[in-house]
Coordinates of C-alpha atoms and ligand atoms in Angstrom, one line a residue:
X201 CA -8.3 -16.0 9.8
X202 CA -8.9 -17.8 6.6
X203 CA -6.2 -20.1 5.4
X204 CA -4.0 -19.2 2.4
X205 CA -5.5 -20.5 -0.8
X206 CA -3.4 -21.9 -3.5
X207 CA -2.9 -19.4 -6.4
X208 CA -5.7 -20.0 -8.8
X209 CA -4.8 -19.2 -12.4
X210 CA -7.7 -18.5 -14.7
X211 CA -5.9 -18.3 -18.0
X212 CA -2.7 -19.7 -19.5
X213 CA 0.1 -17.2 -19.3
X214 CA 3.9 -17.3 -19.1
X215 CA 4.5 -16.9 -15.3
X216 CA 7.6 -15.4 -13.7
X217 CA 9.4 -17.7 -11.3
X218 CA 7.2 -18.3 -8.2
X219 CA 9.7 -16.9 -5.7
X220 CA 9.9 -13.6 -7.7
X221 CA 6.1 -13.4 -7.5
X222 CA 6.2 -14.0 -3.8
X223 CA 8.9 -11.4 -3.3
X224 CA 6.8 -8.9 -5.3
X225 CA 3.7 -9.6 -3.2
X226 CA 5.6 -9.4 0.0
X227 CA 6.9 -5.9 -1.0
X228 CA 3.3 -5.0 -1.9
X229 CA 2.2 -6.0 1.6
X230 CA 5.0 -3.8 3.0
X231 CA 3.9 -0.9 0.9
X232 CA 0.3 -1.2 1.9
X233 CA 1.2 -0.8 5.6
X234 CA 2.5 2.7 4.8
X235 CA -1.1 3.8 4.4
X236 CA -2.3 2.6 7.8
X237 CA -4.2 5.4 9.6
X238 CA -4.6 7.5 6.4
X239 CA -7.0 5.7 4.1
X240 CA -10.3 5.2 5.9
X241 CA -12.9 4.5 4.9
X242 CA -10.8 2.7 2.3
X243 CA -8.5 -0.2 2.9
X244 CA -4.7 -0.1 2.8
X245 CA -3.5 -1.5 -0.5
X246 CA 0.0 -2.0 -2.0
X247 CA 0.9 -2.8 -5.6
X248 CA 4.1 -3.9 -7.4
X249 CA 4.4 -4.1 -11.2
X250 CA 7.0 -6.2 -12.9
X251 CA 7.8 -6.1 -16.6
X252 CA 7.6 -9.1 -18.9
X253 CA 11.1 -10.1 -17.8
X254 CA 10.1 -10.1 -14.1
X255 CA 12.0 -6.8 -13.2
X256 CA 10.2 -4.5 -10.8
X257 CA 9.2 -1.4 -12.8
X258 CA 6.6 0.3 -10.6
X259 CA 5.5 0.4 -7.0
X260 CA 2.6 2.2 -5.3
X261 CA 0.3 2.3 -2.3
X262 CA -3.0 3.9 -1.4
X263 CA -1.8 6.9 0.5
X264 CA -5.0 8.6 1.5
X265 CA -8.8 8.4 1.0
X266 CA -9.8 10.3 -2.1
X267 CA -6.3 9.9 -3.6
X268 CA -5.2 7.6 -6.4
X269 CA -5.4 3.9 -5.6
X270 CA -2.2 1.8 -5.3
X271 CA -2.5 0.4 -8.8
X272 CA -2.7 3.9 -10.3
X273 CA 0.5 5.0 -8.4
X274 CA 2.3 1.9 -9.6
X275 CA 1.1 2.2 -13.2
X276 CA 2.3 5.9 -13.2
X277 CA 5.7 4.8 -11.9
X278 CA 6.0 2.0 -14.5
X279 CA 4.9 4.0 -17.5
X280 CA 5.3 2.1 -20.8
X281 CA 7.2 -0.7 -19.0
X282 CA 3.9 -1.9 -17.6
X283 CA 2.8 -3.2 -21.0
X284 CA 2.9 -7.0 -21.0
X285 CA 3.9 -7.0 -17.3
X286 CA 2.4 -8.4 -14.1
X287 CA 0.7 -6.4 -11.3
X288 CA 0.9 -7.8 -7.8
X289 CA -1.8 -6.2 -5.6
X290 CA -2.7 -7.0 -2.0
X291 CA -6.5 -6.6 -2.6
X292 CA -8.6 -7.5 -5.7
X293 CA -8.4 -4.4 -7.9
X294 CA -11.6 -2.4 -7.6
X295 CA -14.3 -2.3 -10.2
X296 CA -15.9 0.8 -8.9
X297 CA -16.0 4.4 -9.9
X298 CA -15.9 6.5 -6.8
X299 CA -13.7 9.5 -6.2
X300 CA -11.2 7.7 -8.6
X301 CA -11.8 5.4 -11.6
X302 CA -11.9 1.6 -11.5
X303 CA -8.5 0.1 -11.1
X304 CA -9.3 -3.1 -13.0
X305 CA -9.9 -1.0 -16.2
X306 CA -6.8 1.1 -15.6
X307 CA -4.7 -2.1 -15.4
X308 CA -6.3 -3.5 -18.6
X309 CA -5.9 -0.2 -20.4
X310 CA -2.2 -0.1 -19.5
X311 CA -1.6 -3.4 -21.2
X312 CA -0.9 -5.4 -18.0
X313 CA -0.9 -9.1 -19.1
X314 CA -1.4 -10.6 -15.6
X315 CA -2.8 -9.5 -12.3
X316 CA -2.1 -11.5 -9.1
X317 CA -4.0 -10.3 -6.0
X318 CA -3.8 -11.6 -2.5
X319 CA -7.3 -11.0 -1.0
X320 CA -10.7 -10.9 -2.8
X321 CA -12.5 -7.7 -2.2
X322 CA -15.4 -8.3 0.2
X323 CA -17.0 -4.9 -0.4
X324 CA -20.0 -5.4 -2.7
X325 CA -19.6 -1.9 -4.1
X326 CA -16.1 -2.5 -5.3
X327 CA -15.9 -6.3 -6.0
X328 CA -16.0 -7.8 -9.5
X329 CA -12.6 -6.4 -10.5
X330 CA -11.2 -9.9 -11.3
X331 CA -14.2 -10.6 -13.6
X332 CA -13.6 -7.3 -15.4
X333 CA -10.0 -8.1 -15.9
X334 CA -10.7 -11.5 -17.3
X335 CA -13.3 -10.1 -19.6
X336 CA -10.6 -7.7 -20.9
X337 CA -8.4 -10.6 -21.6
X338 CA -6.1 -10.1 -18.6
X339 CA -4.9 -13.3 -16.9
X340 CA -5.7 -13.3 -13.1
X341 CA -4.5 -15.2 -10.1
X342 CA -5.7 -15.0 -6.5
X343 CA -4.5 -15.9 -3.0
X344 CA -0.8 -15.3 -3.1
X345 CA 0.3 -14.4 0.5
X346 CA -3.3 -14.1 1.4
X347 CA -2.7 -14.6 5.1
X348 CA -0.1 -11.8 5.3
X349 CA -2.2 -9.4 3.2
X350 CA -5.3 -10.1 5.4
X351 CA -3.3 -9.5 8.5
X352 CA -2.1 -6.1 7.2
X353 CA -5.7 -5.1 6.4
X354 CA -7.4 -6.7 9.3
X355 CA -9.0 -3.6 10.6
X356 CA -10.7 -2.8 7.3
X357 CA -11.7 -6.4 6.5
X358 CA -13.2 -6.8 10.0
X359 CA -15.1 -3.6 9.8
X360 CA -16.6 -4.4 6.4
X361 CA -17.5 -7.9 7.6
X362 CA -19.1 -6.7 10.9
X363 CA -20.5 -3.3 9.9
X364 CA -18.7 -1.6 12.8
X365 CA -15.2 -0.4 13.4
X366 CA -12.4 -2.9 14.3
X367 CA -11.8 -2.3 18.0
X368 CA -8.4 -2.6 19.7
X369 CA -8.4 -2.4 23.5
X370 CA -5.1 -1.1 24.8
X371 CA -4.2 -0.9 28.4
X372 CA -1.1 -0.6 30.7
X373 CA -0.8 -2.6 33.9
X374 CA 1.6 -3.8 36.4
X375 CA 2.6 -7.5 36.3
X376 CA -0.1 -8.2 38.9
X377 CA -2.7 -6.6 36.5
X378 CA -3.3 -3.3 38.3
X379 CA -4.1 -0.2 36.3
X380 CA -3.6 2.3 39.2
X381 CA -2.5 2.3 42.8
X382 CA -4.9 2.0 45.7
X383 CA -4.9 5.9 46.1
X384 CA -5.9 6.2 42.4
X385 CA -2.5 7.5 41.2
X386 CA -1.6 5.9 37.9
X387 CA 1.0 8.1 36.2
X388 CA 3.0 6.4 34.8
X389 CA 2.5 2.7 35.0
X390 CA 4.3 2.0 31.8
X391 CA 7.6 3.3 30.5
X392 CA 8.2 6.3 28.2
X393 CA 9.0 3.8 25.4
X394 CA 5.6 2.1 25.8
X395 CA 3.9 5.5 25.8
X396 CA 5.6 6.4 22.6
X397 CA 4.5 3.1 21.1
X398 CA 0.9 4.0 22.0
X399 CA 1.2 7.1 19.8
X400 CA 2.0 4.7 16.9
X401 CA -1.2 2.8 17.7
X402 CA -3.2 6.1 17.8
X403 CA -1.7 7.1 14.5
X404 CA -2.8 3.9 12.9
X405 CA -6.3 4.2 14.3
X406 CA -9.1 6.4 12.9
X407 CA -10.5 7.2 16.3
X408 CA -9.5 6.8 20.0
X409 CA -12.1 6.4 22.7
X410 CA -12.2 6.9 26.5
X411 CA -14.9 6.7 29.1
X412 CA -16.1 9.3 31.5
X413 CA -14.1 8.0 34.4
X414 CA -10.8 8.4 32.6
X415 CA -12.0 11.8 31.3
X416 CA -12.5 13.0 34.8
X417 CA -9.5 11.3 36.4
X418 CA -6.8 12.0 33.8
X419 CA -8.0 14.9 31.6
X420 CA -6.4 13.0 28.7
X421 CA -5.3 14.7 25.5
X422 CA -5.3 11.7 23.2
X423 CA -3.8 13.4 20.1
X424 CA -0.8 11.8 18.3
X425 CA 2.6 13.3 19.2
X426 CA 6.1 12.5 17.9
X427 CA 5.1 10.8 14.6
X428 CA 5.9 12.8 11.5
X429 CA 3.0 13.0 9.0
X430 CA 0.5 11.3 11.2
X431 CA -3.2 11.8 10.5
X432 CA -4.7 12.8 13.8
X433 CA -7.4 10.3 14.9
X434 CA -10.9 11.5 16.0
X435 CA -10.9 11.8 19.8
X436 CA -14.1 10.3 21.2
X437 CA -15.2 10.6 24.8
X438 CA -18.3 9.2 26.5
X439 CA -19.7 11.8 28.9
X440 CA -23.3 10.9 29.4
X441 CA -24.3 14.0 31.4
X442 CA -21.8 16.4 29.5
X443 CA -20.0 17.2 32.7
X444 CA -16.8 18.0 30.8
X445 CA -15.4 21.5 31.5
X446 CA -14.7 23.6 28.4
X447 CA -11.0 23.8 29.4
X448 CA -10.6 20.0 29.0
X449 CA -7.5 19.1 27.1
X450 CA -9.4 16.8 24.7
X451 CA -11.2 19.9 23.4
X452 CA -8.1 21.7 22.1
X453 CA -7.6 21.9 18.3
X454 CA -4.7 19.4 18.1
X455 CA -7.2 16.8 16.7
X456 CA -10.9 16.6 16.0
X457 CA -13.1 15.6 19.0
X458 CA -16.5 14.0 19.3
X459 CA -18.3 14.1 22.6
X460 CA -20.9 11.4 23.1
X461 CA -23.7 12.5 25.5
X462 CA -27.3 11.5 26.4
X463 CA -29.9 13.0 24.0
X464 CA -31.1 15.3 26.8
X465 CA -27.7 16.4 28.2
X466 CA -27.3 20.1 28.9
X467 CA -24.3 21.1 26.7
X468 CA -24.8 24.9 26.8
X469 CA -21.3 25.3 28.4
X470 CA -19.7 23.5 25.4
X471 CA -20.5 25.7 22.4
X472 CA -18.8 24.6 19.2
X473 CA -18.0 21.1 20.5
X474 CA -19.1 18.3 18.1
X475 CA -21.7 16.2 19.8
X476 CA -23.2 12.8 19.2
X477 CA -26.5 12.5 21.2
X478 CA -27.7 9.0 21.9
X479 CA -30.5 7.8 24.1
X480 CA -28.9 6.1 27.1
X481 CA -29.7 2.5 28.0
X482 CA -29.6 1.8 31.7
X483 CA -27.9 5.2 32.2
X484 CA -25.1 4.3 29.8
X485 CA -24.3 5.1 26.2
X486 CA -25.4 2.1 24.1
X487 CA -22.2 0.7 22.6
X488 CA -23.9 -0.9 19.5
X489 CA -25.4 2.5 18.6
X490 CA -22.1 4.2 19.2
X491 CA -20.2 1.8 17.0
X492 CA -22.8 2.1 14.2
X493 CA -22.6 5.9 14.3
X494 CA -18.8 5.9 14.3
X495 CA -18.8 3.5 11.3
X496 CA -21.2 5.8 9.5
X497 CA -18.7 8.6 10.1
X498 CA -16.0 6.5 8.3
X499 CA -14.3 5.1 11.4
X500 CA -12.9 1.7 10.5
X501 CA -10.5 1.2 13.3
X502 CA -11.0 2.3 16.9
X503 CA -8.4 2.4 19.7
X504 CA -10.2 1.9 23.1
X505 CA -8.0 3.5 25.7
X506 CA -10.1 2.6 28.7
X507 CA -10.6 2.8 31.5
X508 CA -11.5 -0.6 33.1
X509 CA -15.3 0.0 33.3
X510 CA -15.6 0.8 29.6
X511 CA -13.2 -1.9 28.5
X512 CA -15.4 -4.4 30.5
X513 CA -18.5 -3.2 28.8
X514 CA -16.9 -3.6 25.3
X515 CA -15.7 -7.1 26.1
X516 CA -19.2 -8.0 27.5
X517 CA -20.7 -6.7 24.2
X518 CA -18.3 -8.9 22.2
X519 CA -16.9 -5.8 20.6
X520 CA -13.1 -6.2 21.1
X521 CA -11.1 -7.6 18.2
X522 CA -7.6 -7.1 19.5
X523 CA -6.0 -6.6 22.9
X524 CA -2.7 -4.8 23.3
X525 CA -1.4 -4.9 26.9
X526 CA 1.7 -3.1 28.1
X527 CA 2.9 -5.0 31.2
X528 CA 5.3 -3.1 33.4
X529 CA 7.7 -5.1 35.6
X530 CA 6.2 -3.6 38.8
X531 CA 3.9 -4.9 41.4
X532 CA 1.2 -2.9 43.4
X533 CA -0.8 -5.6 45.2
X534 CA -3.8 -3.3 45.6
X535 CA -5.6 -0.9 43.4
X536 CA -8.1 -1.2 40.5
X537 CA -7.7 -4.0 38.0
X538 CA -6.9 -3.3 34.4
X539 CA -10.3 -4.7 33.4
X540 CA -13.6 -4.1 35.1
X541 CA -16.7 -6.3 35.1
X542 CA -17.1 -8.0 31.8
X543 CA -20.1 -10.1 32.8
X544 CA -17.9 -13.2 33.5
X545 CA -18.5 -15.0 36.7
X546 CA -17.3 -18.5 36.1
X547 CA -13.9 -19.7 34.9
X548 CA -15.5 -21.7 32.2
X549 CA -16.7 -18.4 30.6
X550 CA -13.2 -16.8 30.7
X551 CA -12.6 -15.0 27.4
X552 CA -9.8 -17.0 25.9
X553 CA -7.4 -15.2 23.6
X554 CA -4.9 -16.3 21.0
X555 CA -1.5 -14.6 21.6
X556 CA -0.3 -13.1 18.4
X557 CA 2.8 -11.3 19.6
X558 CA 4.9 -10.7 22.8
X559 CA 7.8 -8.2 22.5
X560 CA 9.8 -6.1 24.8
X561 CA 9.2 -2.3 24.6
X562 CA 11.9 -0.6 26.7
X563 CA 11.6 -2.3 30.2
X564 CA 8.0 -3.4 29.5
X565 CA 6.4 -6.4 27.8
X566 CA 3.8 -5.7 25.0
X567 CA 1.4 -8.5 24.5
X568 CA -0.9 -8.6 21.5
X569 CA -3.8 -11.1 21.4
X570 CA -7.2 -11.6 19.9
X571 CA -10.3 -13.4 21.0
X572 CA -10.0 -17.1 20.2
X573 CA -13.6 -17.1 18.9
X574 CA -14.8 -14.7 16.2
X575 CA -16.4 -11.4 17.5
X576 CA -20.2 -11.1 17.4
X577 CA -21.8 -9.9 14.1
X578 CA -23.1 -6.4 14.6
Ligands
LIG778 N1 -3.9 1.7 33.0 C1 -4.6 2.0 31.9 O1 -4.4 1.5 30.8 C2 -5.7 3.0 32.0 C3 -6.4 3.4 30.9 C4 -7.4 4.3 31.0 C5 -7.8 4.7 32.3 N2 -7.1 4.2 33.4 C6 -7.6 4.6 34.7 O2 -8.9 4.2 34.9 C7 -9.6 5.0 35.8 C8 -10.9 5.3 35.2 O3 -11.6 4.2 34.8 P1 -13.1 3.9 35.1 O4 -13.3 2.5 35.0 O5 -13.4 4.6 36.4 O6 -13.9 4.7 34.0 P2 -13.9 4.6 32.4 O7 -14.0 3.2 32.0 O8 -12.9 5.5 31.9 O9 -15.3 5.3 32.1 C9 -16.5 4.7 32.6 C10 -17.6 5.7 32.4 O10 -17.8 5.9 31.0 C11 -19.2 6.3 30.9 N3 -19.9 5.4 30.1 C12 -20.9 5.8 29.2 N4 -21.4 4.8 28.6 C13 -20.8 3.7 29.0 C14 -20.9 2.3 28.8 N5 -21.8 1.8 27.9 N6 -20.2 1.4 29.4 C15 -19.3 1.8 30.3 N7 -19.1 3.1 30.6 C16 -19.8 4.1 30.0 C17 -19.8 6.4 32.3 O11 -19.6 7.7 32.8 P3 -20.6 8.8 32.5 O12 -21.9 8.3 33.1 O13 -20.1 10.0 33.2 O14 -20.7 9.0 31.1 C18 -18.9 5.4 33.0 O15 -18.9 5.6 34.4 C19 -8.7 6.2 36.0 O16 -8.1 6.1 37.2 C20 -7.7 6.1 34.9 O17 -6.4 6.7 35.3 C21 -6.1 3.4 33.3

């Protein structure tokens, strides 16, 4: 993660007290998070507008792809009070006319005197907003709470940088790292609280993915339950030979589904199922092609739900950006490990992670970590 930059001011302007600006940006970061899971292929963005006296007069966030951007919501809420005020935005205002008009121009037209944004827009199609603002005579500042704003938008920023979805590998295991018992039974390793928490992770993701082993062993459903207003993720399953029966739970209409099969797989028993046909490599679906295809379909964040073989393949490919492990206070002593072969044979090649969070979820421990070295460019 990049370090927070000092706020760079590009034109002289009467500034509100710095702590008021920080408060406004922190609120904008909070607002942005409300969009998680709803905005892809767009980023999450929050905006707070203060009037010339520093009083908050408008708030907004990007609520869904194709809908108004955060700045437009905030400008609407502020009305005439925006004139002469300051807009705090978590991402550089866009300069791009897509399904909505350019926000940089909208801010200038509303008479905003100063725009402070946290993160520059890395998307070449949308960047240049700050230059447009300055050309229109609007004072700009960049970098306020940049680290917090980047953390809130990490999936989108990673996907734009790497040209593939941001991947979170999630697993549940006993304290001795087993994902199932020796007889194969695995329901339920983690608690009801942890399973509810996984629904939140699904709701924040654009797509969830399982391998053929999990598909056959568990007949998983993978839709989000118990979260009001959730946008259902795309359910993706790798099933090279298309052995899935038409009665599989993943094929119901609770959420969209994409079945990934070999290009020559016989799928006549699966009419109406959305298919992605890829040429297998060594009998397996090539993960780089899979990720490219998902990215092209607008998937910016992918939740990898296993099992151990597929997780190992993703790690070996350098395609895991975040790990979320639910550790249950239970021991099995035998049974499959949470992670299969990831191509690591010597301790010196262990994939080292940086721990970003450890919290209790019901009786379990949820550990969040990310690779200590940057994931591979795609
Ligand atoms: N505790 C947990 O968090 C957790 C989570 C999920 C699953 N599980 C458990 O894990 C077990 C299943 O795991 P598993 O390791 O046997 O299977 P898996 O990882 O779910 O799936 C592996 C299968 O995916 C398909 N595949 C296609 N392309 C692949 C690629 N490039 N790399 C890897 N796999 C690819 C292959 O099957 P095809 O050739 O048929 O396509 C492969 O055999 C079940 O018992 C399940 O309950 C536990």
